[in-house]
Each structure stands twice: as C-alpha cells, then as structure tokens.
Amino acid sequence: MKEETTYGHQELINQVIDYIHTHLHKALTLEMLAAEMHMSVYHFHRLFKSHLQETLSAYITRQRMERAVMYLQTRDLSLQELSEKMGYDTAQSFSKAFKRYFGVSPVAFGNTLTFNTPETTPIEDIAFIGLGEPEVLLISPMYIAYIRIIGPYGEKESYELGWGKLCGFLKENKLQSKATRWFGISFDNPTITKKKQCRFYACASVAQRIKPSGAIGALTIESGKYAVYTYKGSYSGLLRAYTYIYSREKGRLRNALSFEEYVTWSDNPAKQITKIYIPIQKK
C-alpha cells in the first residue's frame, strides 16, 4: 500500500510542477492548487514540501524570479510586461519582490547582464562553440514520455538512474521502437538556480499520448516554428551553446519550450551530435 501511495504521489507531483510551470503568469495559491489536484490543503502542502524540500510559496516565488531573469536575458520587455508574465498586478509589486529575492531591482540586475552577442563576438565563434548555422523548421506536435531529474545538470548517477527508469518504462509498455527519438528539456539556468535545484526532463517520443504513471510524466511539444542548431561536442558545452543562441535569437523568441535532441551518442564527446530547438516567432 505504501509503495502504491508513493507511486501515486510521484504522479501528482509531476502534474502540479507542470501546472505551475505553465501558469506562472496567473495567481497561484495553495488553496487553488490543492483543489486542482483534488486534495485537502493540509495534505497537499505536506506532500509538496516532502517531495520538493520547499514550501509551495517558496517554490513559486523562486520559479517566478528565475523565470524573470531568463526574460531579462532573452527578451526586450517593459517592466510592466515582465510583471504581468510573472503573475504580479503591478510593476511596483514585482520590483519589490524581485529586489527582496535578489537584493537589486530588475533594472539594476538587467544592467549587469552581459553576453557574447553577434555584435560583439566574431562570427567564427559560432563554429568555435561547436555550432552550425541554424535551419528553420515547422514541427508537428510530438507526444513525450519523461522522467524528472532534480540536481546538478549531467550528474552521472542521477542521470543514469533517470534514463534507465525511462527506458525500462518504455520497454515494459512496448513504447520503444526504431522511430523513438530522445530529448532533454532543461528548465533552469545553473548560473542563477542552485545546482541541486536544477530541473531536467529526460524524454522519449511516443506514438500517442500516454497516461502518466508514477514518476513517468507525459507532455506534448506543441507545433510551431523553431530555429534548429546542430551542436557537436561534449554535453558539458551545451550551456555555452544555449547562451550564445539565446543572445543571437533574442529578437524573435516566442513563449514555448526549448529542447534538445540527442541524435548520436559516442564515448568520444567530439562525435556527439545534439540538435537544439529554439522556438521562434512566425514572422
């Protein structure tokens, strides 16, 4: 019974984390989320804290502040626009919360951000980083099975365990085939988020939408236009690649998930090929 309960709790935590991630622009309260998950406020609060090691309010605040930093890095938004995307009624209330969290105002924080941009970096650096020029693709919706890994990006033990569980689920349910594609979604910037709190989804494509099962969640990558960069090199260089790409694509980004596809894997990092999908506007 205890194992069944834990299994169900993992499924619920996946659902609530995904819900929060896609609704940060809205009012999110303990009472509302508990109702959304069909649980009592008391039980939901205890469950959330035991799994995430954070209270719900602390988690939501952290996600909003870290998302705000991402927007400061990758978007040209007014303070009011940024406030609305973070679920705050006014720019003043958002600025106050941001300063309480980071110690400086959003404007002051934004002024500290520096990038290697196409304007300040020699164009040959794109090849030096391991990237090729992007191709623009319009992709169809993709159904995804995933397992969430929380901790330092690339940590050997947790990643081997996570990918192993995902592969086991696919084989057990006869979902893996030659057409299966392997993806990764990184939700956090490890230069801002504490390494132990970084969220990574190890993902596999499936032919149709699946029902979440314990630690295995389900999501859909929506159709849309993407700039697709091919990266050759060690996975440890992906952060640098993303930083370059986001600075380059800043003017045409749209609100959707970025993700990476593992095309080839090799014991030799120089032979590893990863495709990086960056959502861009249609214009």
PDB file of C-alpha atoms in Angstrom:
ATOM      1  CA  MET A   1       0.000   0.000   0.000  1.00  0.00           C
ATOM      2  CA  LYS A   2       2.840   2.350   0.891  1.00  0.00           C
ATOM      3  CA  GLU A   3       4.522   1.711  -2.486  1.00  0.00           C
ATOM      4  CA  GLU A   4       1.239   2.356  -4.315  1.00  0.00           C
ATOM      5  CA  THR A   5       0.767   5.601  -2.392  1.00  0.00           C
ATOM      6  CA  THR A   6       4.293   6.808  -3.222  1.00  0.00           C
ATOM      7  CA  TYR A   7       3.701   5.870  -6.869  1.00  0.00           C
ATOM      8  CA  GLY A   8       0.554   7.999  -6.935  1.00  0.00           C
ATOM      9  CA  HIS A   9       2.279  10.883  -5.155  1.00  0.00           C
ATOM     10  CA  GLN A  10       5.072  10.989  -7.744  1.00  0.00           C
ATOM     11  CA  GLU A  11       2.452  11.214 -10.463  1.00  0.00           C
ATOM     12  CA  LEU A  12       0.673  14.055  -8.691  1.00  0.00           C
ATOM     13  CA  ILE A  13       3.892  15.997  -8.076  1.00  0.00           C
ATOM     14  CA  ASN A  14       4.704  15.773 -11.797  1.00  0.00           C
ATOM     15  CA  GLN A  15       1.276  17.190 -12.581  1.00  0.00           C
ATOM     16  CA  VAL A  16       1.499  20.100 -10.159  1.00  0.00           C
ATOM     17  CA  ILE A  17       5.048  21.063 -11.227  1.00  0.00           C
ATOM     18  CA  ASP A  18       3.992  21.066 -14.882  1.00  0.00           C
ATOM     19  CA  TYR A  19       0.894  23.093 -13.989  1.00  0.00           C
ATOM     20  CA  ILE A  20       2.921  25.703 -12.094  1.00  0.00           C
ATOM     21  CA  HIS A  21       5.473  25.924 -14.899  1.00  0.00           C
ATOM     22  CA  THR A  22       2.795  26.799 -17.457  1.00  0.00           C
ATOM     23  CA  HIS A  23       0.745  29.107 -15.189  1.00  0.00           C
ATOM     24  CA  LEU A  24       3.335  31.364 -13.549  1.00  0.00           C
ATOM     25  CA  HIS A  25       1.569  34.338 -15.130  1.00  0.00           C
ATOM     26  CA  LYS A  26      -1.583  33.603 -13.121  1.00  0.00           C
ATOM     27  CA  ALA A  27      -2.480  33.817  -9.452  1.00  0.00           C
ATOM     28  CA  LEU A  28      -1.329  30.579  -7.821  1.00  0.00           C
ATOM     29  CA  THR A  29      -2.495  29.885  -4.297  1.00  0.00           C
ATOM     30  CA  LEU A  30      -2.214  26.867  -2.045  1.00  0.00           C
ATOM     31  CA  GLU A  31      -5.999  26.546  -1.952  1.00  0.00           C
ATOM     32  CA  MET A  32      -6.376  26.743  -5.730  1.00  0.00           C
ATOM     33  CA  LEU A  33      -3.642  24.204  -6.474  1.00  0.00           C
ATOM     34  CA  ALA A  34      -4.911  21.799  -3.811  1.00  0.00           C
ATOM     35  CA  ALA A  35      -8.352  21.962  -5.423  1.00  0.00           C
ATOM     36  CA  GLU A  36      -6.793  21.450  -8.863  1.00  0.00           C
ATOM     37  CA  MET A  37      -5.135  18.278  -7.560  1.00  0.00           C
ATOM     38  CA  HIS A  38      -8.327  17.184  -5.708  1.00  0.00           C
ATOM     39  CA  MET A  39      -6.634  17.158  -2.309  1.00  0.00           C
ATOM     40  CA  SER A  40      -7.111  18.868   1.025  1.00  0.00           C
ATOM     41  CA  VAL A  41      -4.972  21.954   1.588  1.00  0.00           C
ATOM     42  CA  TYR A  42      -3.234  20.341   4.560  1.00  0.00           C
ATOM     43  CA  HIS A  43      -2.367  17.086   2.783  1.00  0.00           C
ATOM     44  CA  PHE A  44      -1.302  18.844  -0.426  1.00  0.00           C
ATOM     45  CA  HIS A  45       1.007  21.224   1.441  1.00  0.00           C
ATOM     46  CA  ARG A  46       2.695  18.386   3.333  1.00  0.00           C
ATOM     47  CA  LEU A  47       3.088  16.275   0.197  1.00  0.00           C
ATOM     48  CA  PHE A  48       4.568  19.114  -1.840  1.00  0.00           C
ATOM     49  CA  LYS A  49       7.101  20.080   0.821  1.00  0.00           C
ATOM     50  CA  SER A  50       8.190  16.484   1.442  1.00  0.00           C
ATOM     51  CA  HIS A  51       8.897  15.898  -2.265  1.00  0.00           C
ATOM     52  CA  LEU A  52      10.415  19.265  -3.228  1.00  0.00           C
ATOM     53  CA  GLN A  53      12.031  20.232   0.098  1.00  0.00           C
ATOM     54  CA  GLU A  54      10.437  23.676  -0.298  1.00  0.00           C
ATOM     55  CA  THR A  55       7.115  25.166   0.682  1.00  0.00           C
ATOM     56  CA  LEU A  56       4.750  25.840  -2.195  1.00  0.00           C
ATOM     57  CA  SER A  57       5.018  29.620  -1.814  1.00  0.00           C
ATOM     58  CA  ALA A  58       8.835  29.489  -1.753  1.00  0.00           C
ATOM     59  CA  TYR A  59       8.869  27.273  -4.841  1.00  0.00           C
ATOM     60  CA  ILE A  60       6.506  29.521  -6.818  1.00  0.00           C
ATOM     61  CA  THR A  61       8.448  32.656  -5.847  1.00  0.00           C
ATOM     62  CA  ARG A  62      11.732  31.057  -6.870  1.00  0.00           C
ATOM     63  CA  GLN A  63      10.330  29.896 -10.201  1.00  0.00           C
ATOM     64  CA  ARG A  64       8.961  33.376 -10.939  1.00  0.00           C
ATOM     65  CA  MET A  65      12.174  35.151 -10.035  1.00  0.00           C
ATOM     66  CA  GLU A  66      14.339  32.757 -12.026  1.00  0.00           C
ATOM     67  CA  ARG A  67      11.957  32.961 -14.991  1.00  0.00           C
ATOM     68  CA  ALA A  68      12.140  36.743 -14.753  1.00  0.00           C
ATOM     69  CA  VAL A  69      15.935  36.595 -15.033  1.00  0.00           C
ATOM     70  CA  MET A  70      15.601  34.402 -18.112  1.00  0.00           C
ATOM     71  CA  TYR A  71      13.302  37.010 -19.682  1.00  0.00           C
ATOM     72  CA  LEU A  72      15.734  39.789 -18.773  1.00  0.00           C
ATOM     73  CA  GLN A  73      18.429  37.828 -20.599  1.00  0.00           C
ATOM     74  CA  THR A  74      16.424  36.821 -23.645  1.00  0.00           C
ATOM     75  CA  ARG A  75      13.605  39.344 -24.177  1.00  0.00           C
ATOM     76  CA  ASP A  76      13.184  43.072 -24.614  1.00  0.00           C
ATOM     77  CA  LEU A  77      10.209  43.609 -22.304  1.00  0.00           C
ATOM     78  CA  SER A  78       8.997  46.630 -20.383  1.00  0.00           C
ATOM     79  CA  LEU A  79       8.865  46.296 -16.613  1.00  0.00           C
ATOM     80  CA  GLN A  80       5.064  46.173 -16.797  1.00  0.00           C
ATOM     81  CA  GLU A  81       5.123  43.380 -19.396  1.00  0.00           C
ATOM     82  CA  LEU A  82       7.610  41.429 -17.306  1.00  0.00           C
ATOM     83  CA  SER A  83       5.461  41.899 -14.198  1.00  0.00           C
ATOM     84  CA  GLU A  84       2.382  40.539 -15.955  1.00  0.00           C
ATOM     85  CA  LYS A  85       4.251  37.477 -17.212  1.00  0.00           C
ATOM     86  CA  MET A  86       5.316  36.775 -13.634  1.00  0.00           C
ATOM     87  CA  GLY A  87       1.776  36.988 -12.264  1.00  0.00           C
ATOM     88  CA  TYR A  88       2.068  40.363 -10.492  1.00  0.00           C
ATOM     89  CA  ASP A  89      -0.642  43.012 -10.623  1.00  0.00           C
ATOM     90  CA  THR A  90       1.750  45.954 -10.848  1.00  0.00           C
ATOM     91  CA  ALA A  91       5.323  46.669 -11.841  1.00  0.00           C
ATOM     92  CA  GLN A  92       5.883  48.067  -8.352  1.00  0.00           C
ATOM     93  CA  SER A  93       4.854  44.848  -6.593  1.00  0.00           C
ATOM     94  CA  PHE A  94       7.003  42.776  -8.933  1.00  0.00           C
ATOM     95  CA  SER A  95      10.032  45.051  -8.485  1.00  0.00           C
ATOM     96  CA  LYS A  96       9.650  44.855  -4.726  1.00  0.00           C
ATOM     97  CA  ALA A  97       9.522  41.043  -4.794  1.00  0.00           C
ATOM     98  CA  PHE A  98      12.483  40.870  -7.199  1.00  0.00           C
ATOM     99  CA  LYS A  99      14.611  43.144  -5.029  1.00  0.00           C
ATOM    100  CA  ARG A 100      13.701  41.176  -1.910  1.00  0.00           C
ATOM    101  CA  TYR A 101      14.836  37.974  -3.653  1.00  0.00           C
ATOM    102  CA  PHE A 102      17.994  39.161  -5.461  1.00  0.00           C
ATOM    103  CA  GLY A 103      18.899  42.272  -3.479  1.00  0.00           C
ATOM    104  CA  VAL A 104      18.699  44.590  -6.507  1.00  0.00           C
ATOM    105  CA  SER A 105      15.918  45.888  -8.749  1.00  0.00           C
ATOM    106  CA  PRO A 106      15.102  44.180 -12.079  1.00  0.00           C
ATOM    107  CA  VAL A 107      16.508  47.186 -13.961  1.00  0.00           C
ATOM    108  CA  ALA A 108      19.767  47.128 -11.992  1.00  0.00           C
ATOM    109  CA  PHE A 109      20.021  43.352 -12.413  1.00  0.00           C
ATOM    110  CA  GLY A 110      19.431  43.641 -16.159  1.00  0.00           C
ATOM    111  CA  ASN A 111      22.230  46.187 -16.432  1.00  0.00           C
ATOM    112  CA  THR A 112      24.681  43.645 -15.014  1.00  0.00           C
ATOM    113  CA  LEU A 113      23.913  41.035 -17.658  1.00  0.00           C
ATOM    114  CA  THR A 114      26.496  40.640 -20.388  1.00  0.00           C
ATOM    115  CA  PHE A 115      26.509  38.362 -23.379  1.00  0.00           C
ATOM    116  CA  ASN A 116      28.721  37.409 -26.241  1.00  0.00           C
ATOM    117  CA  THR A 117      26.367  38.668 -28.926  1.00  0.00           C
ATOM    118  CA  PRO A 118      26.687  38.619 -32.710  1.00  0.00           C
ATOM    119  CA  GLU A 119      27.506  42.336 -32.463  1.00  0.00           C
ATOM    120  CA  THR A 120      30.388  41.863 -30.046  1.00  0.00           C
ATOM    121  CA  THR A 121      31.635  38.381 -30.913  1.00  0.00           C
ATOM    122  CA  PRO A 122      33.472  37.392 -34.102  1.00  0.00           C
ATOM    123  CA  ILE A 123      31.181  35.321 -36.311  1.00  0.00           C
ATOM    124  CA  GLU A 124      33.684  32.449 -36.362  1.00  0.00           C
ATOM    125  CA  ASP A 125      32.957  31.910 -32.655  1.00  0.00           C
ATOM    126  CA  ILE A 126      29.775  30.056 -33.589  1.00  0.00           C
ATOM    127  CA  ALA A 127      31.928  27.295 -35.047  1.00  0.00           C
ATOM    128  CA  PHE A 128      34.358  27.508 -32.141  1.00  0.00           C
ATOM    129  CA  ILE A 129      31.472  26.820 -29.748  1.00  0.00           C
ATOM    130  CA  GLY A 130      30.578  23.746 -31.804  1.00  0.00           C
ATOM    131  CA  LEU A 131      27.507  25.125 -33.537  1.00  0.00           C
ATOM    132  CA  GLY A 132      26.483  25.280 -37.148  1.00  0.00           C
ATOM    133  CA  GLU A 133      24.207  27.863 -38.724  1.00  0.00           C
ATOM    134  CA  PRO A 134      20.565  27.072 -37.854  1.00  0.00           C
ATOM    135  CA  GLU A 135      17.850  25.745 -40.099  1.00  0.00           C
ATOM    136  CA  VAL A 136      14.277  26.920 -39.563  1.00  0.00           C
ATOM    137  CA  LEU A 137      11.715  24.144 -39.203  1.00  0.00           C
ATOM    138  CA  LEU A 138       7.977  23.987 -38.622  1.00  0.00           C
ATOM    139  CA  ILE A 139       7.451  20.939 -36.426  1.00  0.00           C
ATOM    140  CA  SER A 140       4.284  18.970 -35.780  1.00  0.00           C
ATOM    141  CA  PRO A 141       3.067  18.161 -32.258  1.00  0.00           C
ATOM    142  CA  MET A 142       5.075  15.442 -30.507  1.00  0.00           C
ATOM    143  CA  TYR A 143       3.913  13.273 -27.624  1.00  0.00           C
ATOM    144  CA  ILE A 144       6.548  12.811 -24.963  1.00  0.00           C
ATOM    145  CA  ALA A 145       7.128  10.490 -22.008  1.00  0.00           C
ATOM    146  CA  TYR A 146       9.502  11.956 -19.444  1.00  0.00           C
ATOM    147  CA  ILE A 147      11.088  11.459 -16.061  1.00  0.00           C
ATOM    148  CA  ARG A 148      12.081  14.455 -13.962  1.00  0.00           C
ATOM    149  CA  ILE A 149      15.624  14.672 -12.582  1.00  0.00           C
ATOM    150  CA  ILE A 150      16.426  17.328  -9.974  1.00  0.00           C
ATOM    151  CA  GLY A 151      20.048  18.080  -9.234  1.00  0.00           C
ATOM    152  CA  PRO A 152      23.251  19.260 -10.936  1.00  0.00           C
ATOM    153  CA  TYR A 153      22.996  19.046 -14.709  1.00  0.00           C
ATOM    154  CA  GLY A 154      24.808  15.999 -16.062  1.00  0.00           C
ATOM    155  CA  GLU A 155      25.315  14.347 -12.664  1.00  0.00           C
ATOM    156  CA  LYS A 156      26.294  10.808 -13.642  1.00  0.00           C
ATOM    157  CA  GLU A 157      24.478   8.755 -11.006  1.00  0.00           C
ATOM    158  CA  SER A 158      21.117  10.542 -11.106  1.00  0.00           C
ATOM    159  CA  TYR A 159      21.094  10.783 -14.899  1.00  0.00           C
ATOM    160  CA  GLU A 160      21.910   7.097 -15.383  1.00  0.00           C
ATOM    161  CA  LEU A 161      19.171   6.206 -12.907  1.00  0.00           C
ATOM    162  CA  GLY A 162      16.632   8.516 -14.552  1.00  0.00           C
ATOM    163  CA  TRP A 163      17.324   7.450 -18.132  1.00  0.00           C
ATOM    164  CA  GLY A 164      17.345   3.819 -17.005  1.00  0.00           C
ATOM    165  CA  LYS A 165      13.885   4.130 -15.446  1.00  0.00           C
ATOM    166  CA  LEU A 166      12.528   5.857 -18.548  1.00  0.00           C
ATOM    167  CA  CYS A 167      13.910   3.148 -20.848  1.00  0.00           C
ATOM    168  CA  GLY A 168      12.521   0.459 -18.545  1.00  0.00           C
ATOM    169  CA  PHE A 169       9.066   2.027 -18.694  1.00  0.00           C
ATOM    170  CA  LEU A 170       9.162   2.245 -22.491  1.00  0.00           C
ATOM    171  CA  LYS A 171      10.210  -1.386 -22.906  1.00  0.00           C
ATOM    172  CA  GLU A 172       7.759  -2.673 -20.321  1.00  0.00           C
ATOM    173  CA  ASN A 173       4.902  -0.922 -22.102  1.00  0.00           C
ATOM    174  CA  LYS A 174       6.160  -1.699 -25.623  1.00  0.00           C
ATOM    175  CA  LEU A 175       6.500   2.006 -26.433  1.00  0.00           C
ATOM    176  CA  GLN A 176      10.061   1.981 -27.759  1.00  0.00           C
ATOM    177  CA  SER A 177      10.749   1.455 -31.451  1.00  0.00           C
ATOM    178  CA  LYS A 178      13.219   2.427 -34.159  1.00  0.00           C
ATOM    179  CA  ALA A 179      11.226   5.652 -34.510  1.00  0.00           C
ATOM    180  CA  THR A 180      11.781   6.648 -30.871  1.00  0.00           C
ATOM    181  CA  ARG A 181      13.586   9.967 -30.505  1.00  0.00           C
ATOM    182  CA  TRP A 182      15.410  11.061 -27.353  1.00  0.00           C
ATOM    183  CA  PHE A 183      15.111  14.573 -25.975  1.00  0.00           C
ATOM    184  CA  GLY A 184      16.156  16.638 -22.987  1.00  0.00           C
ATOM    185  CA  ILE A 185      14.485  19.709 -21.504  1.00  0.00           C
ATOM    186  CA  SER A 186      16.449  21.894 -19.079  1.00  0.00           C
ATOM    187  CA  PHE A 187      14.232  24.304 -17.181  1.00  0.00           C
ATOM    188  CA  ASP A 188      16.824  26.257 -15.225  1.00  0.00           C
ATOM    189  CA  ASN A 189      19.978  28.290 -15.698  1.00  0.00           C
ATOM    190  CA  PRO A 190      22.621  26.866 -13.342  1.00  0.00           C
ATOM    191  CA  THR A 191      24.267  30.285 -13.104  1.00  0.00           C
ATOM    192  CA  ILE A 192      21.077  31.503 -11.370  1.00  0.00           C
ATOM    193  CA  THR A 193      19.416  28.403  -9.911  1.00  0.00           C
ATOM    194  CA  LYS A 194      21.184  26.416  -7.210  1.00  0.00           C
ATOM    195  CA  LYS A 195      22.669  23.331  -8.844  1.00  0.00           C
ATOM    196  CA  LYS A 196      20.825  20.959  -6.527  1.00  0.00           C
ATOM    197  CA  GLN A 197      17.503  22.520  -7.617  1.00  0.00           C
ATOM    198  CA  CYS A 198      18.007  22.433 -11.397  1.00  0.00           C
ATOM    199  CA  ARG A 199      15.248  20.564 -13.222  1.00  0.00           C
ATOM    200  CA  PHE A 200      15.884  18.321 -16.218  1.00  0.00           C
ATOM    201  CA  TYR A 201      13.377  16.150 -18.057  1.00  0.00           C
ATOM    202  CA  ALA A 202      14.793  13.047 -19.744  1.00  0.00           C
ATOM    203  CA  CYS A 203      12.331  12.461 -22.594  1.00  0.00           C
ATOM    204  CA  ALA A 204      11.385   9.995 -25.303  1.00  0.00           C
ATOM    205  CA  SER A 205       8.915  10.423 -28.121  1.00  0.00           C
ATOM    206  CA  VAL A 206       5.896   8.116 -28.138  1.00  0.00           C
ATOM    207  CA  ALA A 207       3.380   7.438 -30.901  1.00  0.00           C
ATOM    208  CA  GLN A 208       0.389   8.673 -28.923  1.00  0.00           C
ATOM    209  CA  ARG A 209      -0.402  10.480 -25.713  1.00  0.00           C
ATOM    210  CA  ILE A 210       0.245   8.255 -22.690  1.00  0.00           C
ATOM    211  CA  LYS A 211      -1.280   8.224 -19.240  1.00  0.00           C
ATOM    212  CA  PRO A 212       1.168   9.426 -16.540  1.00  0.00           C
ATOM    213  CA  SER A 213       2.410   6.559 -14.406  1.00  0.00           C
ATOM    214  CA  GLY A 214       4.260   7.180 -11.160  1.00  0.00           C
ATOM    215  CA  ALA A 215       7.491   9.040 -11.856  1.00  0.00           C
ATOM    216  CA  ILE A 216       6.840   8.908 -15.612  1.00  0.00           C
ATOM    217  CA  GLY A 217       5.024  12.004 -16.829  1.00  0.00           C
ATOM    218  CA  ALA A 218       3.512  12.983 -20.153  1.00  0.00           C
ATOM    219  CA  LEU A 219       3.641  16.212 -22.098  1.00  0.00           C
ATOM    220  CA  THR A 220       3.124  17.453 -25.617  1.00  0.00           C
ATOM    221  CA  ILE A 221       5.610  19.561 -27.521  1.00  0.00           C
ATOM    222  CA  GLU A 222       3.277  21.831 -29.452  1.00  0.00           C
ATOM    223  CA  SER A 223       3.624  22.518 -33.144  1.00  0.00           C
ATOM    224  CA  GLY A 224       5.437  25.672 -34.133  1.00  0.00           C
ATOM    225  CA  LYS A 225       8.401  27.288 -35.787  1.00  0.00           C
ATOM    226  CA  TYR A 226      11.883  26.549 -34.455  1.00  0.00           C
ATOM    227  CA  ALA A 227      15.437  27.601 -35.170  1.00  0.00           C
ATOM    228  CA  VAL A 228      17.314  24.301 -35.024  1.00  0.00           C
ATOM    229  CA  TYR A 229      21.022  24.431 -34.287  1.00  0.00           C
ATOM    230  CA  THR A 230      23.270  21.394 -34.654  1.00  0.00           C
ATOM    231  CA  TYR A 231      25.821  21.174 -31.852  1.00  0.00           C
ATOM    232  CA  LYS A 232      28.854  18.897 -31.995  1.00  0.00           C
ATOM    233  CA  GLY A 233      30.753  18.281 -28.808  1.00  0.00           C
ATOM    234  CA  SER A 234      30.543  17.367 -25.155  1.00  0.00           C
ATOM    235  CA  TYR A 235      27.267  17.876 -23.301  1.00  0.00           C
ATOM    236  CA  SER A 236      29.234  19.996 -20.841  1.00  0.00           C
ATOM    237  CA  GLY A 237      29.392  22.676 -23.539  1.00  0.00           C
ATOM    238  CA  LEU A 238      25.635  22.931 -24.004  1.00  0.00           C
ATOM    239  CA  LEU A 239      25.224  25.806 -21.532  1.00  0.00           C
ATOM    240  CA  ARG A 240      27.670  27.919 -23.516  1.00  0.00           C
ATOM    241  CA  ALA A 241      25.869  26.967 -26.733  1.00  0.00           C
ATOM    242  CA  TYR A 242      22.472  27.944 -25.312  1.00  0.00           C
ATOM    243  CA  THR A 243      23.856  31.257 -24.042  1.00  0.00           C
ATOM    244  CA  TYR A 244      25.164  32.110 -27.491  1.00  0.00           C
ATOM    245  CA  ILE A 245      21.943  31.007 -29.201  1.00  0.00           C
ATOM    246  CA  TYR A 246      19.626  32.948 -26.891  1.00  0.00           C
ATOM    247  CA  SER A 247      21.630  36.135 -27.358  1.00  0.00           C
ATOM    248  CA  ARG A 248      21.524  35.637 -31.123  1.00  0.00           C
ATOM    249  CA  GLU A 249      17.804  34.835 -31.272  1.00  0.00           C
ATOM    250  CA  LYS A 250      16.708  37.426 -28.717  1.00  0.00           C
ATOM    251  CA  GLY A 251      14.644  39.421 -31.209  1.00  0.00           C
ATOM    252  CA  ARG A 252      12.478  36.575 -32.434  1.00  0.00           C
ATOM    253  CA  LEU A 253      11.961  34.216 -29.479  1.00  0.00           C
ATOM    254  CA  ARG A 254       8.435  33.092 -28.623  1.00  0.00           C
ATOM    255  CA  ASN A 255       7.000  31.613 -25.438  1.00  0.00           C
ATOM    256  CA  ALA A 256       7.417  27.859 -25.752  1.00  0.00           C
ATOM    257  CA  LEU A 257       9.786  25.173 -24.532  1.00  0.00           C
ATOM    258  CA  SER A 258      13.289  24.957 -25.892  1.00  0.00           C
ATOM    259  CA  PHE A 259      14.624  21.422 -26.013  1.00  0.00           C
ATOM    260  CA  GLU A 260      17.476  19.331 -27.321  1.00  0.00           C
ATOM    261  CA  GLU A 261      17.501  16.092 -29.305  1.00  0.00           C
ATOM    262  CA  TYR A 262      20.274  13.547 -28.887  1.00  0.00           C
ATOM    263  CA  VAL A 263      20.985  12.472 -32.457  1.00  0.00           C
ATOM    264  CA  THR A 264      24.120  10.427 -31.839  1.00  0.00           C
ATOM    265  CA  TRP A 265      25.969   9.363 -28.712  1.00  0.00           C
ATOM    266  CA  SER A 266      29.586   8.326 -28.525  1.00  0.00           C
ATOM    267  CA  ASP A 267      32.237   7.625 -25.914  1.00  0.00           C
ATOM    268  CA  ASN A 268      34.158  10.306 -27.795  1.00  0.00           C
ATOM    269  CA  PRO A 269      32.460  13.665 -26.979  1.00  0.00           C
ATOM    270  CA  ALA A 270      33.775  15.147 -30.216  1.00  0.00           C
ATOM    271  CA  LYS A 271      31.488  12.754 -32.106  1.00  0.00           C
ATOM    272  CA  GLN A 272      28.360  13.522 -30.110  1.00  0.00           C
ATOM    273  CA  ILE A 273      25.690  15.350 -32.116  1.00  0.00           C
ATOM    274  CA  THR A 274      22.849  17.247 -30.437  1.00  0.00           C
ATOM    275  CA  LYS A 275      20.150  19.335 -32.094  1.00  0.00           C
ATOM    276  CA  ILE A 276      18.945  22.370 -30.140  1.00  0.00           C
ATOM    277  CA  TYR A 277      15.382  23.527 -30.855  1.00  0.00           C
ATOM    278  CA  ILE A 278      14.660  27.193 -30.084  1.00  0.00           C
ATOM    279  CA  PRO A 279      11.040  28.410 -30.511  1.00  0.00           C
ATOM    280  CA  ILE A 280      10.841  31.485 -32.741  1.00  0.00           C
ATOM    281  CA  GLN A 281       8.071  33.718 -33.995  1.00  0.00           C
ATOM    282  CA  LYS A 282       6.397  33.061 -37.341  1.00  0.00           C
ATOM    283  CA  LYS A 283       7.282  36.383 -38.928  1.00  0.00           C
TER     284      LYS A 283
END
